[in-house]
PDB file of C-alpha atoms in Angstrom:
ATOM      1  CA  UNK A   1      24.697 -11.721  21.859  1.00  0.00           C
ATOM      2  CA  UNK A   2      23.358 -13.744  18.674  1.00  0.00           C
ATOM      3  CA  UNK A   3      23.780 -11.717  15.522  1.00  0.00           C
ATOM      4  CA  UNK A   4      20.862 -10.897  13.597  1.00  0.00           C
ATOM      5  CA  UNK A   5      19.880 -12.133  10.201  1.00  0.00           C
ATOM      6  CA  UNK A   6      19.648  -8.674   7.884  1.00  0.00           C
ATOM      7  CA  UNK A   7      15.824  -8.459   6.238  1.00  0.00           C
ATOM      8  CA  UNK A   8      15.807  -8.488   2.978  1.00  0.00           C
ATOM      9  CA  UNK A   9      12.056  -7.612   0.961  1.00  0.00           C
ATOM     10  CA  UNK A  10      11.783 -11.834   0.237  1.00  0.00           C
ATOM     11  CA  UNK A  11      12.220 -12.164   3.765  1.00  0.00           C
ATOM     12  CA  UNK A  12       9.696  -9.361   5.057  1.00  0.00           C
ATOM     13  CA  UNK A  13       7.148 -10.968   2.421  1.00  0.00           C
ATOM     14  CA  UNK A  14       7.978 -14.313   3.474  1.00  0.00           C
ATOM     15  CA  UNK A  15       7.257 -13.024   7.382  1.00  0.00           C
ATOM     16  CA  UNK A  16       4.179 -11.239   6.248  1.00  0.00           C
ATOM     17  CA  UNK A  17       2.520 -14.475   5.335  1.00  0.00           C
ATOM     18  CA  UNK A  18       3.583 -16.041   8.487  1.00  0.00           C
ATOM     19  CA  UNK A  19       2.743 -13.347  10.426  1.00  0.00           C
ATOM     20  CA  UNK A  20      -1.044 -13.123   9.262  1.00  0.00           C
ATOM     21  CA  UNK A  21      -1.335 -16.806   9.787  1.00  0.00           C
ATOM     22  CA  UNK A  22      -0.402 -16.367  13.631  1.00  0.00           C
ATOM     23  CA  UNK A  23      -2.423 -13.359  14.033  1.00  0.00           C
ATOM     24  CA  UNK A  24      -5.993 -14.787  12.592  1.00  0.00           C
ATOM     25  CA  UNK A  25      -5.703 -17.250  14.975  1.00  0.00           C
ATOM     26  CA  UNK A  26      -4.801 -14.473  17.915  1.00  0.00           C
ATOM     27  CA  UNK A  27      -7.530 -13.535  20.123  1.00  0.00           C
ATOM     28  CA  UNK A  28      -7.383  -9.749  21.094  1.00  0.00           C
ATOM     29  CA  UNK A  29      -8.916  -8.553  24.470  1.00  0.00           C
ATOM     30  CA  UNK A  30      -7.707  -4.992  23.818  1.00  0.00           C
ATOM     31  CA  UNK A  31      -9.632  -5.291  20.820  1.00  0.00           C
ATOM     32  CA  UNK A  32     -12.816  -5.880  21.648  1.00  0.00           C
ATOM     33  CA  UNK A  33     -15.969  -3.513  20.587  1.00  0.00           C
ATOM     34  CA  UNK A  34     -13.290  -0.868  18.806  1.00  0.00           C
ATOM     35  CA  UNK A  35     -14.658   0.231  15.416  1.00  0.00           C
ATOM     36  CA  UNK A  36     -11.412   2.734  15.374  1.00  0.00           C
ATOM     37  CA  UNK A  37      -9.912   1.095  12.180  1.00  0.00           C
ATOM     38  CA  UNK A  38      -6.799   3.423  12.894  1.00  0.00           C
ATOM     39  CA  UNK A  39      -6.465   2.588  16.560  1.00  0.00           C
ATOM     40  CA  UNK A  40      -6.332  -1.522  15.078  1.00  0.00           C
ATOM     41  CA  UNK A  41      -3.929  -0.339  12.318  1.00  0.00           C
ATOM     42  CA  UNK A  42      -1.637   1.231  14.631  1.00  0.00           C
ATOM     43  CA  UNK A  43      -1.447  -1.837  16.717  1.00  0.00           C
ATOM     44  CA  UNK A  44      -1.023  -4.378  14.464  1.00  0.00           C
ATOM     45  CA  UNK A  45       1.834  -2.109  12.625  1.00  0.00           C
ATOM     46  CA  UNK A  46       3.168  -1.695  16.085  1.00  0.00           C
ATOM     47  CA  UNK A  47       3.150  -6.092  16.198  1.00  0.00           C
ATOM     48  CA  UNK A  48       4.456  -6.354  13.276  1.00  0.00           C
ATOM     49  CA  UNK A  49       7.590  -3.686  13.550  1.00  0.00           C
ATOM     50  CA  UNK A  50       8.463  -6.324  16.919  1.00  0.00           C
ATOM     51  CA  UNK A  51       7.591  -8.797  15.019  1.00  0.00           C
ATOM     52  CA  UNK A  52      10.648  -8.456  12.568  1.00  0.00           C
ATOM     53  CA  UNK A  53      12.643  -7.013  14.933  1.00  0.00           C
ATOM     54  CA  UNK A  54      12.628  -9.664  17.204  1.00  0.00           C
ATOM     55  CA  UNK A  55      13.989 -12.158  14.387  1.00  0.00           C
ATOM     56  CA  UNK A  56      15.659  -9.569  11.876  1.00  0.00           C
ATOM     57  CA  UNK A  57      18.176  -6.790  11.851  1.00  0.00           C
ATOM     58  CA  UNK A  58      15.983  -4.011  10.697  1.00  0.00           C
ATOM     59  CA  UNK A  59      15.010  -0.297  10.490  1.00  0.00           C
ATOM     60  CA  UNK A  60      12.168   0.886  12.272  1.00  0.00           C
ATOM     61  CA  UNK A  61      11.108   4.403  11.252  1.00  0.00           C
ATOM     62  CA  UNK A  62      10.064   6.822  13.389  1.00  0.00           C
ATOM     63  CA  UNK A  63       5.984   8.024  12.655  1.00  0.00           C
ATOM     64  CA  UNK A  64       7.614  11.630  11.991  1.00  0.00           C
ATOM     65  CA  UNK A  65       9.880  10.278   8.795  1.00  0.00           C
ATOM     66  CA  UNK A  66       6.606   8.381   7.914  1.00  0.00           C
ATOM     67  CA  UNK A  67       7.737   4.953   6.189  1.00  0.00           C
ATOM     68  CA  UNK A  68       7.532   1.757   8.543  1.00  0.00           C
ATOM     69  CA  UNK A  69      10.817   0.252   7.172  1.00  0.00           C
ATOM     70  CA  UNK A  70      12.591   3.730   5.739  1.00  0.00           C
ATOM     71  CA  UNK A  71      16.488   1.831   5.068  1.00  0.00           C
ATOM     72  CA  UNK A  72      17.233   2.285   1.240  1.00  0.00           C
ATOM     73  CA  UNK A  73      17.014  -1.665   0.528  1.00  0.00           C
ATOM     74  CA  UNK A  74      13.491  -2.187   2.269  1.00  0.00           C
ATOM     75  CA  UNK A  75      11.484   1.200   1.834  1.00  0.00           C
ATOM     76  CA  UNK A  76       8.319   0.340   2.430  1.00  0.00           C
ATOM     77  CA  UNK A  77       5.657   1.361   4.443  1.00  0.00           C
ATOM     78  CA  UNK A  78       3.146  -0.608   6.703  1.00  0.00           C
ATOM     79  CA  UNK A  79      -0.837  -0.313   5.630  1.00  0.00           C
ATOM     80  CA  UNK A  80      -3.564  -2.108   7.864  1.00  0.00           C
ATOM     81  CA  UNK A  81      -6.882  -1.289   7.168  1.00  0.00           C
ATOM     82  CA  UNK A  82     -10.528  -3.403   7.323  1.00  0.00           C
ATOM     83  CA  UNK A  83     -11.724  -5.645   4.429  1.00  0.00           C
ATOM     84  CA  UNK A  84     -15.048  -3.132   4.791  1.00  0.00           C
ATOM     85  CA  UNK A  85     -13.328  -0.283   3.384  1.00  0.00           C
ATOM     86  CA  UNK A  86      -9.783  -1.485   2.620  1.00  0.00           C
ATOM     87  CA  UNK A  87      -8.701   2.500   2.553  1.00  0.00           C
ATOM     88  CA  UNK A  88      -6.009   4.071   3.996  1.00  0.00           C
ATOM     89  CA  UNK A  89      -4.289   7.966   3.997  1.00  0.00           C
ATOM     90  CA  UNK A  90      -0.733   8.547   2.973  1.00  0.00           C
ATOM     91  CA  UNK A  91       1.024  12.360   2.897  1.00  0.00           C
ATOM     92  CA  UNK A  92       0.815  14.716  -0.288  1.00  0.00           C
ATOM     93  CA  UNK A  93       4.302  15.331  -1.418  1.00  0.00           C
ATOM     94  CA  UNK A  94       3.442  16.136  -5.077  1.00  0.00           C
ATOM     95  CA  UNK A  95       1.155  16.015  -7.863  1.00  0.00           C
ATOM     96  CA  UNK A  96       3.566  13.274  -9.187  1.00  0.00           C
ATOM     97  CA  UNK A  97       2.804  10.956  -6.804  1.00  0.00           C
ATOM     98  CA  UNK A  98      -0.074  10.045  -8.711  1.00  0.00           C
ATOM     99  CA  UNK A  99       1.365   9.679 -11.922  1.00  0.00           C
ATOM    100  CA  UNK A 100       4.351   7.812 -10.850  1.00  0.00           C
ATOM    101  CA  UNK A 101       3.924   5.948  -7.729  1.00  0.00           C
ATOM    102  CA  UNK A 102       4.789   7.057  -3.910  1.00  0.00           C
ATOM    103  CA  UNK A 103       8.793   5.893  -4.359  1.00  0.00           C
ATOM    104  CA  UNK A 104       8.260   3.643  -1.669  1.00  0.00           C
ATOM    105  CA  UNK A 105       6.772   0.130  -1.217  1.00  0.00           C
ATOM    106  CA  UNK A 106       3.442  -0.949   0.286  1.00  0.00           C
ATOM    107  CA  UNK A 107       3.006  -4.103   2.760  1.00  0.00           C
ATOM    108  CA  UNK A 108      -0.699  -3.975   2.729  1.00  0.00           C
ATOM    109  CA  UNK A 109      -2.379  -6.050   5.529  1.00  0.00           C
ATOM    110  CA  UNK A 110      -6.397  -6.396   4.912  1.00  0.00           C
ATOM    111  CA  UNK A 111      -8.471  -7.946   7.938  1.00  0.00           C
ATOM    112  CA  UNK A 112     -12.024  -9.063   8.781  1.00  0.00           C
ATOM    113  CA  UNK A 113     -12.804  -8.460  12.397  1.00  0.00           C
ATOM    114  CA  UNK A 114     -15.050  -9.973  14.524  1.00  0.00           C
ATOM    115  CA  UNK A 115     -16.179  -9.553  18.219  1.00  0.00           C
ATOM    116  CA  UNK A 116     -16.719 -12.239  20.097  1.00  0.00           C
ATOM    117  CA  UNK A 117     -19.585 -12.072  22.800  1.00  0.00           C
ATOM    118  CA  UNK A 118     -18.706 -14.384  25.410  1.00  0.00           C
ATOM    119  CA  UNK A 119     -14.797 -14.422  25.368  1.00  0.00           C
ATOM    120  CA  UNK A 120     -15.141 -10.357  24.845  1.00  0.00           C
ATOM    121  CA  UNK A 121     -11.994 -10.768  22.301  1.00  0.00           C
ATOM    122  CA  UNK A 122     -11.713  -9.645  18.644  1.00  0.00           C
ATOM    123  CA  UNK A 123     -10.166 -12.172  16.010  1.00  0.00           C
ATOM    124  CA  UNK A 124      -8.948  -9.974  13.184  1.00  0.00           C
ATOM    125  CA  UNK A 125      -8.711 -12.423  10.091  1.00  0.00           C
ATOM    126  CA  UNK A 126      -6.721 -11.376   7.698  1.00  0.00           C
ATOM    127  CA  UNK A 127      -8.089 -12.258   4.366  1.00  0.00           C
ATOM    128  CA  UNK A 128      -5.592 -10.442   1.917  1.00  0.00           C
ATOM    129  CA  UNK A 129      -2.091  -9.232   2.319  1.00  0.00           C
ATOM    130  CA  UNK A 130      -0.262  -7.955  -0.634  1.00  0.00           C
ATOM    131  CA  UNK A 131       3.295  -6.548  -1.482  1.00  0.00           C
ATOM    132  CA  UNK A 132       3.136  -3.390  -3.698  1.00  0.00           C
ATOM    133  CA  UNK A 133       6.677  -2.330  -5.026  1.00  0.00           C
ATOM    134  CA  UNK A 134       6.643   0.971  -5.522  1.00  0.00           C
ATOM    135  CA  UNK A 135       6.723   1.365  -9.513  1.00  0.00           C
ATOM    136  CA  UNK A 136       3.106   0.367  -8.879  1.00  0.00           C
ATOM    137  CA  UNK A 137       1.884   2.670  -6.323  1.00  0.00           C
ATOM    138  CA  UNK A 138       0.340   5.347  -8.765  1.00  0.00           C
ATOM    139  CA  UNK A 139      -3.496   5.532  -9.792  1.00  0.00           C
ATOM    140  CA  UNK A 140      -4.866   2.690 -12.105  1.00  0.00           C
ATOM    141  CA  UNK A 141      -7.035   4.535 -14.098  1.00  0.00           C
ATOM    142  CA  UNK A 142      -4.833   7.881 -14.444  1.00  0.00           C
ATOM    143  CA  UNK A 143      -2.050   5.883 -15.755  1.00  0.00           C
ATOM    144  CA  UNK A 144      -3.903   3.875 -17.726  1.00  0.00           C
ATOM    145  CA  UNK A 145      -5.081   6.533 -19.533  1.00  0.00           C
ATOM    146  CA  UNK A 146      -1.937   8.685 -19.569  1.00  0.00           C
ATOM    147  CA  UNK A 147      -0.090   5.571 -21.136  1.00  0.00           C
ATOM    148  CA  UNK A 148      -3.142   5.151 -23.782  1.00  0.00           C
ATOM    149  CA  UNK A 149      -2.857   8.752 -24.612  1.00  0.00           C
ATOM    150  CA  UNK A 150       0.947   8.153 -25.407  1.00  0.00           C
ATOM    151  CA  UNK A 151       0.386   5.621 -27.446  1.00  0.00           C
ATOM    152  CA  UNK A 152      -2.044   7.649 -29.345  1.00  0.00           C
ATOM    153  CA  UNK A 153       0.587  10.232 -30.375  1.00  0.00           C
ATOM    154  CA  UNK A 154      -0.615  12.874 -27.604  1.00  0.00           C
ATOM    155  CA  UNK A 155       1.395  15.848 -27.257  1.00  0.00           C
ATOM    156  CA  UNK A 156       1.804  18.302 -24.410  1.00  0.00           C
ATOM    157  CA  UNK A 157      -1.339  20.062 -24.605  1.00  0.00           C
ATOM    158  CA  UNK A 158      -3.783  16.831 -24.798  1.00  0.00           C
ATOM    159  CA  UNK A 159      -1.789  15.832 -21.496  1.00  0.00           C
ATOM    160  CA  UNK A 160      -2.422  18.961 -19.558  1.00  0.00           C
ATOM    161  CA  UNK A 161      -5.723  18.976 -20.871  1.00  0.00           C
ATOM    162  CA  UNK A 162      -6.301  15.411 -19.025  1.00  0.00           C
ATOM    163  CA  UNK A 163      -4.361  16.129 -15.930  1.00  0.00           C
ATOM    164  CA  UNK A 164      -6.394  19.847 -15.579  1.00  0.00           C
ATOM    165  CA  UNK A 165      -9.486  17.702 -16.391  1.00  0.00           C
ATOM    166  CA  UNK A 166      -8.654  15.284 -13.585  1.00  0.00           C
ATOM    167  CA  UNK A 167      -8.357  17.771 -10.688  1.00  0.00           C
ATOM    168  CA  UNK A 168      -4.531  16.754 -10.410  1.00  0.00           C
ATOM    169  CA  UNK A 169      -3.137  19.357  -7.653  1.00  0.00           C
ATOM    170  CA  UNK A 170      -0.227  21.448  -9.430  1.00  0.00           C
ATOM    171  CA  UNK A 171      -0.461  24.718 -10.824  1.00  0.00           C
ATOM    172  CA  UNK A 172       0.916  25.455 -14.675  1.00  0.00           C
ATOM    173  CA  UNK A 173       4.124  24.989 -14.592  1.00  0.00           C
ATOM    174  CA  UNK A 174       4.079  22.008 -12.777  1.00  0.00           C
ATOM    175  CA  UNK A 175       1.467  20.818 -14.775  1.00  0.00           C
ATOM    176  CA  UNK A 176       4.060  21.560 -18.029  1.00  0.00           C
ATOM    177  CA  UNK A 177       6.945  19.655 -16.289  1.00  0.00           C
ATOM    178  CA  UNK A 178       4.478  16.529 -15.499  1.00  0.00           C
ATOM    179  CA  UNK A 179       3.134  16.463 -19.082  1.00  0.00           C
ATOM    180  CA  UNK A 180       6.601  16.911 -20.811  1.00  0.00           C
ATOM    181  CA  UNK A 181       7.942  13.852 -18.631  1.00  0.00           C
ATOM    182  CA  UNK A 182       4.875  12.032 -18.987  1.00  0.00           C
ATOM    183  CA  UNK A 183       5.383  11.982 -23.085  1.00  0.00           C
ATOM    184  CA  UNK A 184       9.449  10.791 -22.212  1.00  0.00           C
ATOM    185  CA  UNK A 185       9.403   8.518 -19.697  1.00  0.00           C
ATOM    186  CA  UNK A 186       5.603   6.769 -19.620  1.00  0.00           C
ATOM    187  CA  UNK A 187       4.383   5.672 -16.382  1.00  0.00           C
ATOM    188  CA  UNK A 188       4.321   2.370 -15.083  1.00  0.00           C
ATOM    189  CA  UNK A 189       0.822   0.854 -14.653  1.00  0.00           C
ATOM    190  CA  UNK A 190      -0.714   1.831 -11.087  1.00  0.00           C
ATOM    191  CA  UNK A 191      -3.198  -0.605  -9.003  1.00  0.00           C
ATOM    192  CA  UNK A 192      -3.785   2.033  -6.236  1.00  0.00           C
ATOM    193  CA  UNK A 193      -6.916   4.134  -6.499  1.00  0.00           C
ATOM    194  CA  UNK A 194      -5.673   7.671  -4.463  1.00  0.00           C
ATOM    195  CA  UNK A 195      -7.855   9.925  -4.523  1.00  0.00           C
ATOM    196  CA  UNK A 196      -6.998  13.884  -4.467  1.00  0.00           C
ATOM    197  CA  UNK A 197      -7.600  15.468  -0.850  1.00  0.00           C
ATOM    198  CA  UNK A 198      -4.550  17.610   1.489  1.00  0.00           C
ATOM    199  CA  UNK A 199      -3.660  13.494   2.142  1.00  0.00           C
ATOM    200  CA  UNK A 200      -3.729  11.333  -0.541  1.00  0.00           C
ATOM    201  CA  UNK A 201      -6.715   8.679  -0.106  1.00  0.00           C
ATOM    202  CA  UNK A 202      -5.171   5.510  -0.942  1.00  0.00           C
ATOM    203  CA  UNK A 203      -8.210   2.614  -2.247  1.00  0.00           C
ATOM    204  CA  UNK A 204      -6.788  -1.023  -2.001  1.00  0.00           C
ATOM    205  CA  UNK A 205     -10.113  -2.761  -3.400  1.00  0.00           C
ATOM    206  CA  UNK A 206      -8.698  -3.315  -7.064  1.00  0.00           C
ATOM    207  CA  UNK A 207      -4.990  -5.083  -5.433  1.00  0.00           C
ATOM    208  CA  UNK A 208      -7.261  -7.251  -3.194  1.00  0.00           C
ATOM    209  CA  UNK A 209      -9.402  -8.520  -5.742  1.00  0.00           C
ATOM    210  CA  UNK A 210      -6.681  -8.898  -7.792  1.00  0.00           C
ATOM    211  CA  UNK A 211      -6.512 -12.639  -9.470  1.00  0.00           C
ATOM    212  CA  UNK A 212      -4.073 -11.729 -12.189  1.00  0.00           C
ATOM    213  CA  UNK A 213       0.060 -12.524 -11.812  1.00  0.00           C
ATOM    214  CA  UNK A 214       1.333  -8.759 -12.189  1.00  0.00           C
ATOM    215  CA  UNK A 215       4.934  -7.993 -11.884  1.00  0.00           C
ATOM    216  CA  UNK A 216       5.609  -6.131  -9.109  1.00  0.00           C
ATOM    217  CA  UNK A 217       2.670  -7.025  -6.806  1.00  0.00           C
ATOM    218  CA  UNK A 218       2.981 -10.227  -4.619  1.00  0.00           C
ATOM    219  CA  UNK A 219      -0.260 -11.644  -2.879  1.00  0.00           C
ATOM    220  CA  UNK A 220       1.252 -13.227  -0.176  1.00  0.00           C
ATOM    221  CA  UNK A 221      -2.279 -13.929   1.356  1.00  0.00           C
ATOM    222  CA  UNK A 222      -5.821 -14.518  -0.657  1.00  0.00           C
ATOM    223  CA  UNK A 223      -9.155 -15.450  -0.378  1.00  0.00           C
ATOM    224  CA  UNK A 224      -9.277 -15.517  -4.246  1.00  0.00           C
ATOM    225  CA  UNK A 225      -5.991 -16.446  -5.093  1.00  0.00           C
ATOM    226  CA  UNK A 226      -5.490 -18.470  -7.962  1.00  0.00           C
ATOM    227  CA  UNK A 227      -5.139 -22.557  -7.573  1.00  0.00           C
TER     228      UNK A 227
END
């Protein structure tokens, strides 16, 4: 029985790139005519997962425990979703989410899909697939404004003030705690926009456009990527 190669997160990103290269090329029967955008997530997630398990030693999670790749050195979770909307829901743990990131990584996939008539396959083409690390899965424009508001000399009250102002789900207290660890530890920058519902709405549009090197994001593939 051969052993294995572990993953490691170069590895996955490195498979990623690979992986979307094979699969623009695939033609899908069982694709064809579905405008489901979850029913093509769930099989290319499913692809992938055997994907890296054929080749890898690696953790698949189960959909109860909710992250793709849950072991402590990986921890990130699968996103496929359609260049059209690139959107995708995630569970609500906590108000903080927002502010600090989901405290796992992303491996967003982002394809075009086309039907074609007289093969009746799809081609999904994937034209962006980025690598979020979690300290940057929190809301661009609330930490961007939290972290200006620091900087500014804000106390407690200004920052519950914003966070009230925003909608952010948490009643007082928790809206005390937030602000008082908000003015200690600053958040990291977030590129996600999530929007508040009982899921978080997770927006990818701002990481696939992205052109800028940030640390922490890898676009591993890009129709606008820098030469």
């Amino acid at each position: 029985m051969e052993i294995k190669e572990k993953l490691t997160l170069p590895k996955l990103i490195e498979e990623a790139q690979l992986f979307c290269v094979e699969q623009s090329k695939f033609q899908h029967k069982e694709l064809f005519g579905v405008t489901d955008g979850k029913a093509v997530g769930t099989l290319i997630e499913q692809k992938f997962q055997k994907y890296l398990q054929d080749k890898y030693e690696v953790t698949i999670g189960s959909s109860a425990n909710g992250i793709d790749l849950p072991s402590a050195d990986i921890l990130t979770d699968i996103k496929v979703t359609s260049i059209k909307q690139p959107q995708s829901s995630c569970p609500f743990k906590d108000a903080k989410q927002k502010i600090f990131g989901l405290s796992y990584n992303l491996l967003v996939f982002v394809y075009d899909k086309s039907d074609d008539e007289n093969t009746r396959t799809a081609t999904l083409n994937f034209v962006s697939c980025s690598f979020v690390s979690k300290e940057r899965t929190a809301d661009y424009t609330t930490t961007f404004r939290l972290r200006e508001m620091v900087k500014d000399n804000a106390n407690e009250a200004d920052i519950i003030a914003y966070l009230q102002d925003k909608n952010i789900p948490a009643d007082e207290i928790t809206l005390l705690k937030l602000s008082e660890l908000i003015l200690q530890t600053p958040p990291e920058q977030g590129y996600l926009t999530i929007s508040n519902a009982l899921q978080w709405r997770l927006q990818y549009q701002r990481i696939v456009a992205l052109i800028d090197d940030i640390p922490g994001i890898s676009k591993i593939v890009s129709y606008n990527k820098p030469k």
